[in-house]
Coordinates of C-alpha atoms in Angstrom, one line a residue:
X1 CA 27.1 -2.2 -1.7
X2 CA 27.2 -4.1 1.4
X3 CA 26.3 -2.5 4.8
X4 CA 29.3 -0.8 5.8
X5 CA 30.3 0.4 2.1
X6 CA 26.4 2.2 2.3
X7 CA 27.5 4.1 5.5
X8 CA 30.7 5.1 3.9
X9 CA 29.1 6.1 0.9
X10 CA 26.3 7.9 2.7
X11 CA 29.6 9.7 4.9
X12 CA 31.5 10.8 2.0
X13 CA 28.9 12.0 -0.2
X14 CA 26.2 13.8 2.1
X15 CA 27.5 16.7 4.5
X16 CA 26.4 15.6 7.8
X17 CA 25.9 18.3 10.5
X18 CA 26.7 16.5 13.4
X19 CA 30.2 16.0 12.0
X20 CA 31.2 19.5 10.1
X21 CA 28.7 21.7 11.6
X22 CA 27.4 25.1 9.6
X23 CA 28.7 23.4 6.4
X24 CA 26.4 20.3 6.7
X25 CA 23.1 22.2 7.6
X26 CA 20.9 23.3 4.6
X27 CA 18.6 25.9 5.3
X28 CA 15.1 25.4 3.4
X29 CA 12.8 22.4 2.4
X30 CA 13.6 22.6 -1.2
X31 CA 15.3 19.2 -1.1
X32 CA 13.5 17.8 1.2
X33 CA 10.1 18.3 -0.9
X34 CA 12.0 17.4 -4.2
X35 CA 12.8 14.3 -2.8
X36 CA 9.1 13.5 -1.1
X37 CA 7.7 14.3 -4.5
X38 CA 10.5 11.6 -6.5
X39 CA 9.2 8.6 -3.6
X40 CA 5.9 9.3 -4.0
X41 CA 5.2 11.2 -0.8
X42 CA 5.7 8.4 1.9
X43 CA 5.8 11.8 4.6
X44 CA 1.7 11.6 4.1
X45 CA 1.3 7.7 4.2
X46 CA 1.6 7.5 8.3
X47 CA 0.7 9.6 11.3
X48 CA 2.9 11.1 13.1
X49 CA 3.5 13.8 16.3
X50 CA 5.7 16.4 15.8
X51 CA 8.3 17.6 18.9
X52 CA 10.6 20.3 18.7
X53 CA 12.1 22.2 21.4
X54 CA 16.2 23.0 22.9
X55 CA 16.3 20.6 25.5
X56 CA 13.8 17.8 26.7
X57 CA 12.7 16.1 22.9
X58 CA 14.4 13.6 23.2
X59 CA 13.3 12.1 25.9
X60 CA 9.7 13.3 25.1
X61 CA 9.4 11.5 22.1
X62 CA 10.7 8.4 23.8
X63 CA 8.5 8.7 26.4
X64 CA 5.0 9.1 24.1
X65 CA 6.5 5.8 22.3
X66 CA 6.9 4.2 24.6
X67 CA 3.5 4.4 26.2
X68 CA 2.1 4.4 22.9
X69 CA 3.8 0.8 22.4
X70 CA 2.6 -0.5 25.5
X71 CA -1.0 0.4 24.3
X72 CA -0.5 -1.9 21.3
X73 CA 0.4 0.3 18.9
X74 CA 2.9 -0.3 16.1
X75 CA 5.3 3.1 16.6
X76 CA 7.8 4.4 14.8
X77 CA 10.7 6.7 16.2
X78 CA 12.7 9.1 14.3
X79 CA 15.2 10.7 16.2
X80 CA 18.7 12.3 16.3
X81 CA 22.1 12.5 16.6
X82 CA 22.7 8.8 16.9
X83 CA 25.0 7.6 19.8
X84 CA 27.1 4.4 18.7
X85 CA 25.1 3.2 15.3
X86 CA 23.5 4.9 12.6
X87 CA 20.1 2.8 12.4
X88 CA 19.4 3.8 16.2
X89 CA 17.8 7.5 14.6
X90 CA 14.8 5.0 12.9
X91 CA 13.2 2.7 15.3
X92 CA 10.0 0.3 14.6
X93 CA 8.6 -0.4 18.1
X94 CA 11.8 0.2 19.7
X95 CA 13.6 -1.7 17.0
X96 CA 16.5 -0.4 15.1
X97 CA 16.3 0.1 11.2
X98 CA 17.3 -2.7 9.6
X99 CA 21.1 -2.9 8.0
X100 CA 19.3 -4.9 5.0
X101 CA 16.6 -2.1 4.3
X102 CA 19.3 1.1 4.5
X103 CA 21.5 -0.9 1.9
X104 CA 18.2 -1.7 -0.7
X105 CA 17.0 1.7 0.0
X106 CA 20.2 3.9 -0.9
X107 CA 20.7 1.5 -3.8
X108 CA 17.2 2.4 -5.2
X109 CA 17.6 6.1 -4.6
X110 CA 21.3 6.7 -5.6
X111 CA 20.5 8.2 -8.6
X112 CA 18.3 10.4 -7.2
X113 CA 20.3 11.4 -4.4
X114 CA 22.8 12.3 -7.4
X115 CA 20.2 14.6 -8.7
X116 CA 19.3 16.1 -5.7
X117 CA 22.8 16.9 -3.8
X118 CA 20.7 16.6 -0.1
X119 CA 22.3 16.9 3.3
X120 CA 23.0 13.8 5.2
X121 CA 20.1 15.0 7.2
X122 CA 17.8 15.7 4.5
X123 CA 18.9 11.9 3.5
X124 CA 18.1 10.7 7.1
X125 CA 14.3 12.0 6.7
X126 CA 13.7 10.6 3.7
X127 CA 14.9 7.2 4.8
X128 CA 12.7 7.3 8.1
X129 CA 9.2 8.6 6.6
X130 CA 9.8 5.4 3.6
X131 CA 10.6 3.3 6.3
X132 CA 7.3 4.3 8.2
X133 CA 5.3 4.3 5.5
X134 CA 6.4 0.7 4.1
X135 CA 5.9 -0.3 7.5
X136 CA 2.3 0.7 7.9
X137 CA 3.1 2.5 11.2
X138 CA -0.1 3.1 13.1
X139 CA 1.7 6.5 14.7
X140 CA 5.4 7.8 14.4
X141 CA 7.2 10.2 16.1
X142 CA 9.5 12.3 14.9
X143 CA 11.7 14.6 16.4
X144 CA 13.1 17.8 14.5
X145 CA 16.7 18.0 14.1
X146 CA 17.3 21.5 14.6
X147 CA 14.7 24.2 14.8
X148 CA 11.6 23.4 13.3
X149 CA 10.8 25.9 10.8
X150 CA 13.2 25.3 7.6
X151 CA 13.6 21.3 9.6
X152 CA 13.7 18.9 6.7
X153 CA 11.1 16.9 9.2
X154 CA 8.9 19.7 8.9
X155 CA 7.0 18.6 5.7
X156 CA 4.9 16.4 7.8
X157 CA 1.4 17.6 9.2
X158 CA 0.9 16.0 12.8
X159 CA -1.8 14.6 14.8
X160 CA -0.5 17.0 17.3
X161 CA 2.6 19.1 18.0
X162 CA 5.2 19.3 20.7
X163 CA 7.6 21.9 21.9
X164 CA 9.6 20.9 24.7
X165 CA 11.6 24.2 25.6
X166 CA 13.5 27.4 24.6
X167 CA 16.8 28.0 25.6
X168 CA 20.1 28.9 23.8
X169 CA 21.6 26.3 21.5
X170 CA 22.6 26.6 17.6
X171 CA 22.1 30.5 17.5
X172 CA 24.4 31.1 14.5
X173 CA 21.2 29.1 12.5
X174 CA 18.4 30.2 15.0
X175 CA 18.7 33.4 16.4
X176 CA 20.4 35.3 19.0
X177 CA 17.5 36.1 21.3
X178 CA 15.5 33.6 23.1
X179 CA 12.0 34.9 20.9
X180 CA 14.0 34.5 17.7
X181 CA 14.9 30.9 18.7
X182 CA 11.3 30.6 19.4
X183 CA 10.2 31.5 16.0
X184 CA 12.2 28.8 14.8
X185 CA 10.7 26.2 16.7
X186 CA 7.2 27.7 16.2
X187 CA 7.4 26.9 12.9
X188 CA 6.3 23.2 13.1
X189 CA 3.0 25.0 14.3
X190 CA 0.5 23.7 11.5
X191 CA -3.1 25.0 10.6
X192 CA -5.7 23.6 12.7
X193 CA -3.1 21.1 14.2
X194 CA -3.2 20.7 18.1
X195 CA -0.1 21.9 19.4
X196 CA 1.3 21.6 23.2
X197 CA 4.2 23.9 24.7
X198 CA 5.5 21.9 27.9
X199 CA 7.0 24.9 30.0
X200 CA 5.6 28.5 29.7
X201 CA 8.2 30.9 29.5
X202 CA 7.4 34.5 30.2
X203 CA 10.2 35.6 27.4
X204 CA 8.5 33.4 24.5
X205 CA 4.8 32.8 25.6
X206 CA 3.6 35.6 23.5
X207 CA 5.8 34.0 20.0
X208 CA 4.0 30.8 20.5
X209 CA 0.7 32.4 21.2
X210 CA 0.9 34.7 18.3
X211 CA 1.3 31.5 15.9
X212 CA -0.8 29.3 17.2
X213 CA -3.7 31.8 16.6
X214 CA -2.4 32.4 13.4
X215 CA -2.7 29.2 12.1
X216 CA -6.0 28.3 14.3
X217 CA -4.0 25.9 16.1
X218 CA -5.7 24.8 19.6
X219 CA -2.6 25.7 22.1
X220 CA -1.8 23.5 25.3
X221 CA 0.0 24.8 28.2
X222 CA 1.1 21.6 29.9
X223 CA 2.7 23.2 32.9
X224 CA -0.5 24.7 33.7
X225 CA -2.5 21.6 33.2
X226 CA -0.3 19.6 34.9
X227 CA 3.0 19.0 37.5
X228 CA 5.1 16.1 38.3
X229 CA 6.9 16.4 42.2
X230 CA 9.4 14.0 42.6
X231 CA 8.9 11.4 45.5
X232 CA 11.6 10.9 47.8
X233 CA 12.8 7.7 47.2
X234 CA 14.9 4.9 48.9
X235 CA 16.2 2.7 46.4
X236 CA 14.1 -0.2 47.8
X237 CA 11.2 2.3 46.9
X238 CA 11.1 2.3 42.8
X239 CA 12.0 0.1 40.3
X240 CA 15.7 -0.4 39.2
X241 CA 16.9 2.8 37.3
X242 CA 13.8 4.7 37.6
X243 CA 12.4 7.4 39.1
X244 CA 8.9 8.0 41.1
X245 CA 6.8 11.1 40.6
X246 CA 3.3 12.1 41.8
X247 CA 1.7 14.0 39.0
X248 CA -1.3 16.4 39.4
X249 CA -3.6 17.6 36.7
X250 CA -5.8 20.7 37.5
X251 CA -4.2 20.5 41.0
X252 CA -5.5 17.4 42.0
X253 CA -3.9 14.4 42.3
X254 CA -3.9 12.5 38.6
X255 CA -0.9 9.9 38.5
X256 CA 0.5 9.0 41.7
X257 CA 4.3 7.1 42.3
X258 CA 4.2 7.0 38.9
X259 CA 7.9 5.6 37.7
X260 CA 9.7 7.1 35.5
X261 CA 12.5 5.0 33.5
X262 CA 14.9 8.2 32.9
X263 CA 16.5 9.4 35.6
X264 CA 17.6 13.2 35.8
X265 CA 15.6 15.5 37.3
X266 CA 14.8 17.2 34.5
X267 CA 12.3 14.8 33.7
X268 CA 9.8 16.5 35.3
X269 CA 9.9 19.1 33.0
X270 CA 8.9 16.5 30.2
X271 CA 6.4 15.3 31.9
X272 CA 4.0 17.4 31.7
X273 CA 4.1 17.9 27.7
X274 CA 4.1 14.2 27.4
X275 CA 0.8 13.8 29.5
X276 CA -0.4 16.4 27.4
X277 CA 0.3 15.1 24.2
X278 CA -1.4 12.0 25.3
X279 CA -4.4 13.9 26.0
X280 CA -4.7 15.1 22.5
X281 CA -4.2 12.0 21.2
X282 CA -6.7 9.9 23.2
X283 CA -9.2 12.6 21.8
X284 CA -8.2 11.8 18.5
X285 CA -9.1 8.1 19.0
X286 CA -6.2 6.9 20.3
X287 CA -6.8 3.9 23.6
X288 CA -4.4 5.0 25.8
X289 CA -5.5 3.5 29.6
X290 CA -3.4 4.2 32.5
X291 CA -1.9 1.1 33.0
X292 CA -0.1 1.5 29.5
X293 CA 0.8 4.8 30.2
X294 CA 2.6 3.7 33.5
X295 CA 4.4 0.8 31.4
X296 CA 5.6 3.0 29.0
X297 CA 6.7 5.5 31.7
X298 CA 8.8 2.8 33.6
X299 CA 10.3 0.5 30.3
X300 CA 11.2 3.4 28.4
X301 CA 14.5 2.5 28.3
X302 CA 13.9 -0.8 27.3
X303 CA 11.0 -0.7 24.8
X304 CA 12.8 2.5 22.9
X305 CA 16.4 2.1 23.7
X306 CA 16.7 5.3 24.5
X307 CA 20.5 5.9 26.0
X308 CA 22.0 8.8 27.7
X309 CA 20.0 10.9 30.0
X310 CA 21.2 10.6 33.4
X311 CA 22.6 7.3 32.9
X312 CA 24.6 5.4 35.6
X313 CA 27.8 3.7 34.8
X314 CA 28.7 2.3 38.2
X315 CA 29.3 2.3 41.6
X316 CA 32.3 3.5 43.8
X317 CA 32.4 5.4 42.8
X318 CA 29.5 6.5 41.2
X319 CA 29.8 7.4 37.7
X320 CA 27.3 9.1 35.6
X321 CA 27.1 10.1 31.8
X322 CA 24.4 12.7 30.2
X323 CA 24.2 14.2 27.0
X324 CA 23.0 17.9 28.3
X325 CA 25.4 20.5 26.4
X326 CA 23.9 23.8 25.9
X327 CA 23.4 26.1 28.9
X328 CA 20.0 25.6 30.1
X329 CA 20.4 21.6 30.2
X330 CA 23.7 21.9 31.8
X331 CA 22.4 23.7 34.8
X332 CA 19.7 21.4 35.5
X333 CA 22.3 18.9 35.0
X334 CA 25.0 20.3 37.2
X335 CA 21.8 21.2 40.0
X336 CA 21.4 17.7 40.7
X337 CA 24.9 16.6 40.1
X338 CA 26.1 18.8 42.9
X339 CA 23.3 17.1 45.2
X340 CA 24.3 13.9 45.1
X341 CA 26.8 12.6 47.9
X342 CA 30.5 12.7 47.6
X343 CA 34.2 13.5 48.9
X344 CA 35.3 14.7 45.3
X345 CA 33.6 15.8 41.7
X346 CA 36.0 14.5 38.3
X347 CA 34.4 15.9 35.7
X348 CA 35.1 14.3 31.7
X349 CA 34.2 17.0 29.7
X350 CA 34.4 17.8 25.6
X351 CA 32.5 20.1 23.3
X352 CA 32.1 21.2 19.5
X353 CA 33.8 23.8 18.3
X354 CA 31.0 25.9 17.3
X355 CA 30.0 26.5 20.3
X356 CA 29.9 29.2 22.9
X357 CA 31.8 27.6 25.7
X358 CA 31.8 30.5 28.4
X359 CA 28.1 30.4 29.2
X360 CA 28.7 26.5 29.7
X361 CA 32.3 26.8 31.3
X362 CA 30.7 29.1 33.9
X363 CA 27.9 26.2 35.0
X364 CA 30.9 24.0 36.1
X365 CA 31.5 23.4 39.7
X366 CA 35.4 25.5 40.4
X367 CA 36.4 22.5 42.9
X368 CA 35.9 19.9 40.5
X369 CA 39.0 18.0 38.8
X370 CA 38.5 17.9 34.9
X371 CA 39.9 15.9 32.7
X372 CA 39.0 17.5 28.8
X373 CA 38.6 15.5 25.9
X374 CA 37.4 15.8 22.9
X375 CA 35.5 13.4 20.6
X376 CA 36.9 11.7 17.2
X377 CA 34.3 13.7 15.1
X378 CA 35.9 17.1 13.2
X379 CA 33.7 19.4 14.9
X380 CA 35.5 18.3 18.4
X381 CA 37.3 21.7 20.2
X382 CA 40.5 20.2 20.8
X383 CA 41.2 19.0 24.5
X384 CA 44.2 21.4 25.0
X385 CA 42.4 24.5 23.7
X386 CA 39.0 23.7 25.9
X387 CA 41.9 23.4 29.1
X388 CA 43.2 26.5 28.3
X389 CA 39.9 27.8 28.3
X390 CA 38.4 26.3 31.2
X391 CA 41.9 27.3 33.2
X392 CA 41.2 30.9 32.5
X393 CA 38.4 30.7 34.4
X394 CA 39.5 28.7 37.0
X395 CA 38.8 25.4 36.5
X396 CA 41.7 22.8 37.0
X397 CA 42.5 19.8 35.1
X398 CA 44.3 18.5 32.3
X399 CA 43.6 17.8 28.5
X400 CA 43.1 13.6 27.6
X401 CA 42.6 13.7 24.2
X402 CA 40.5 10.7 23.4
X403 CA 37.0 10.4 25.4
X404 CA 38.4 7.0 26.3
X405 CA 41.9 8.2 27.7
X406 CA 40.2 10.8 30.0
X407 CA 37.4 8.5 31.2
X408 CA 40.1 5.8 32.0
X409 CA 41.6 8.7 33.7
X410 CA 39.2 10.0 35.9
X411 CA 38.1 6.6 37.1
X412 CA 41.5 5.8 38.2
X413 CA 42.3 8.6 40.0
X414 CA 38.4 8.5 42.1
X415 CA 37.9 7.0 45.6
X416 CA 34.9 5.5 46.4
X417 CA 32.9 8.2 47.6
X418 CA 33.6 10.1 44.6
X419 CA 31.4 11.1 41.7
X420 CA 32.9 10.8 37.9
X421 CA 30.9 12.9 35.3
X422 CA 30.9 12.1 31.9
X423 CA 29.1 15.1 29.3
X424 CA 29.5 18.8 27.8
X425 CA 28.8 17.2 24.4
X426 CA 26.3 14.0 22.8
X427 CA 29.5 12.8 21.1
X428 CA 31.2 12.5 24.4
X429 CA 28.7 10.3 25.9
X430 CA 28.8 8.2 22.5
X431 CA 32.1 7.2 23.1
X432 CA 31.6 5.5 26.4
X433 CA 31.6 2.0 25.8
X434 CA 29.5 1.0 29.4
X435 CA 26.7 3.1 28.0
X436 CA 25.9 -0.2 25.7
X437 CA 26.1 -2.6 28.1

């Protein structure tokens, strides 16, 4: 098979989450295992760090990359959903996957893929820890797809672990209460493995507590080690497209207009769990000086390709697309959307259909115009039904259809000094085609 008959083969023949939803996740690691024994157990030929969390791991993981590339250190980067392509979710050094490897890599383990009857995500795990292993990766970092406990990712035993956050996402698989989430993610939690929680949370402190002395894991709160304040900035101040932050560890000043590549303010949540991680992995060997960790910091973007977080699209008006889509992202989202300047908010916004949308509906500004989409996957909620929806609760707009019909929409109809939104779902974002340029 050539490259694009792989995909379709990979499509048609493994249930893929992202696409179908419930039907596409398999609960367990069962296959997962099978399949590590069958390739000879690639998932313990490479270190890795672990990161798990609701919100924030995406960017987290890019961000430890990152600085660990700028250190000299061959990385790999497992992450997901992918945006546009399907090698972005395994990265060498910033570098997709290779078209050429994927095709000689199915072709080799068809049969046993026959055998096996995986998930498309179960697949995607396999094909990252071979492709780290082969690749004699010094460190990789993988990101768990959803949870962490029965995560097909989670047969790996980290260097260190990360949780980024709790909040409510995926409860039909996880749990209905925020400690029953946490349990979930919890689970990457490994015996004797360092593990850092970036934000305590009074209503899940005691879950990750609880496990980590179970295991006789050494626990890290990074929020009470360190904080990032943003700086108030001019745009002659930082860098293009970044960010500054003055970062204190132990209260006293540590990192100072340090800039941050990702813009959003919710950066400074991941900061400290980054900084953290670091930590534990400079006293695992790891040469880590600060002038790579402010490289890495500032060229995220362009070492990891990382895509999506607060990214800007242009300029009178301003337009701005995120992938925040569960309620606690949202509002941090909508926080800083509502602060920046402007005569009127148009708002693009599509979501799944397995999704919850009145906690999220209710974060939206009321005097915002919306134009509602939805995305060309099957798990998309229709455009009309998420109007009708949003109109019940007093949000005005109309349905699009096609991501591309209501962007095309909303930047027609907005002045100068307006702001155009782009979000509610990743696979909204994905379909912007400035996002790749």
């Amino acid at each position: 098979m050539n490259y694009d008959e792989t995909l379709t083969f990979l499509y048609a023949q493994l249930p893929m989450y992202q696409r179908v939803g419930a039907a596409g996740f398999k609960k367990g690691l069962g296959n997962t295992e099978a399949i590590m024994a069958a390739m000879g157990h690639p998932e313990r030929r490479f270190r890795s760090v672990h990161v798990a969390g609701t919100n924030g791991k995406g960017s987290s993981s890019h961000l430890v990359a990152a600085v660990l590339q700028s250190a000299g250190y061959k990385v790999g980067l497992y992450t997901s959903p992918h945006l546009r392509a399907f090698t972005e979710r395994v990265r060498l050094n910033g570098q997709e996957l290779s078209p050429d490897y994927l095709v000689a890599w199915v072709e080799k383990w068809r049969g046993l893929f026959a055998d096996v009857q995986p998930s498309f995500f179960e697949m995607c795990v396999a094909l990252a820890f071979c492709y780290f292993a082969d690749e004699a990766v010094d460190v990789a970092m993988v990101e768990v797809g959803l949870g962490g406990r029965l995560d097909s990712t989670n047969v790996i035993t980290p260097l260190v672990s990360l949780i980024t956050n709790i909040s409510y996402d995926h409860q039909a698989m996880l749990g209905n209460t925020l400690p029953e989430i946490a349990g979930e993610k919890a689970g990457i939690i490994k015996p004797g493995v360092p593990v850092v929680v970036s934000q305590t949370q009074p209503e899940v402190a005691a879950v990750f507590a609880a496990k980590a002395a179970a295991e006789a894991a050494p626990l890290t709160w990074a929020d009470q080690r360190y904080r990032a304040h943003p700086v108030p900035t001019t745009e002659a101040d930082a860098p293009a497209g970044t960010q500054l932050f003055d970062v204190e560890r132990a209260g006293a000043p540590f990192l100072l207009d340090a800039a941050v590549g990702l813009l959003g303010d919710y950066q400074a949540l991941n900061l400290p769990g980054v900084l953290a991680v670091l930590d534990e992995l400079r006293a695992q060997g790891f040469v880590l000086p600060e002038a790579a960790v402010r490289r890495g910091l500032r060229d995220v973007g362009p070492l990891t390709g990382l895509r999506g977080r607060w990214s800007i699209l242009g300029h009178a008006p301003l337009a701005v697309a995120d992938t925040g889509h569960n309620e606690a992202g949202l509002r941090l989202v909508m926080q800083q959307l509502l602060r920046v300047p402007h005569e009127r908010l148009h708002l693009v916004i599509g979501t799944v259909n397995d999704k919850d949308v009145g906690p999220v509906l209710a974060l939206l500004p009321p005097d915002a115009t919306y134009y509602f989409c939805q995305a060309d996957i099957p798990r998309a909620l229709p455009a009309d039904e998420l109007a009708a929806r949003a109109a019940a609760v007093g949000l005005a707009g109309q349905a699009y259809g096609p991501v591309a019909a209501a962007v095309a929409a909303a930047r027609a109809a907005a002045g100068p000094a307006d702001v155009v939104f782009i979000g509610g779902s990743t696979f909204v974002v994905a379909e912007v085609p400035e996002l790749y340029h």
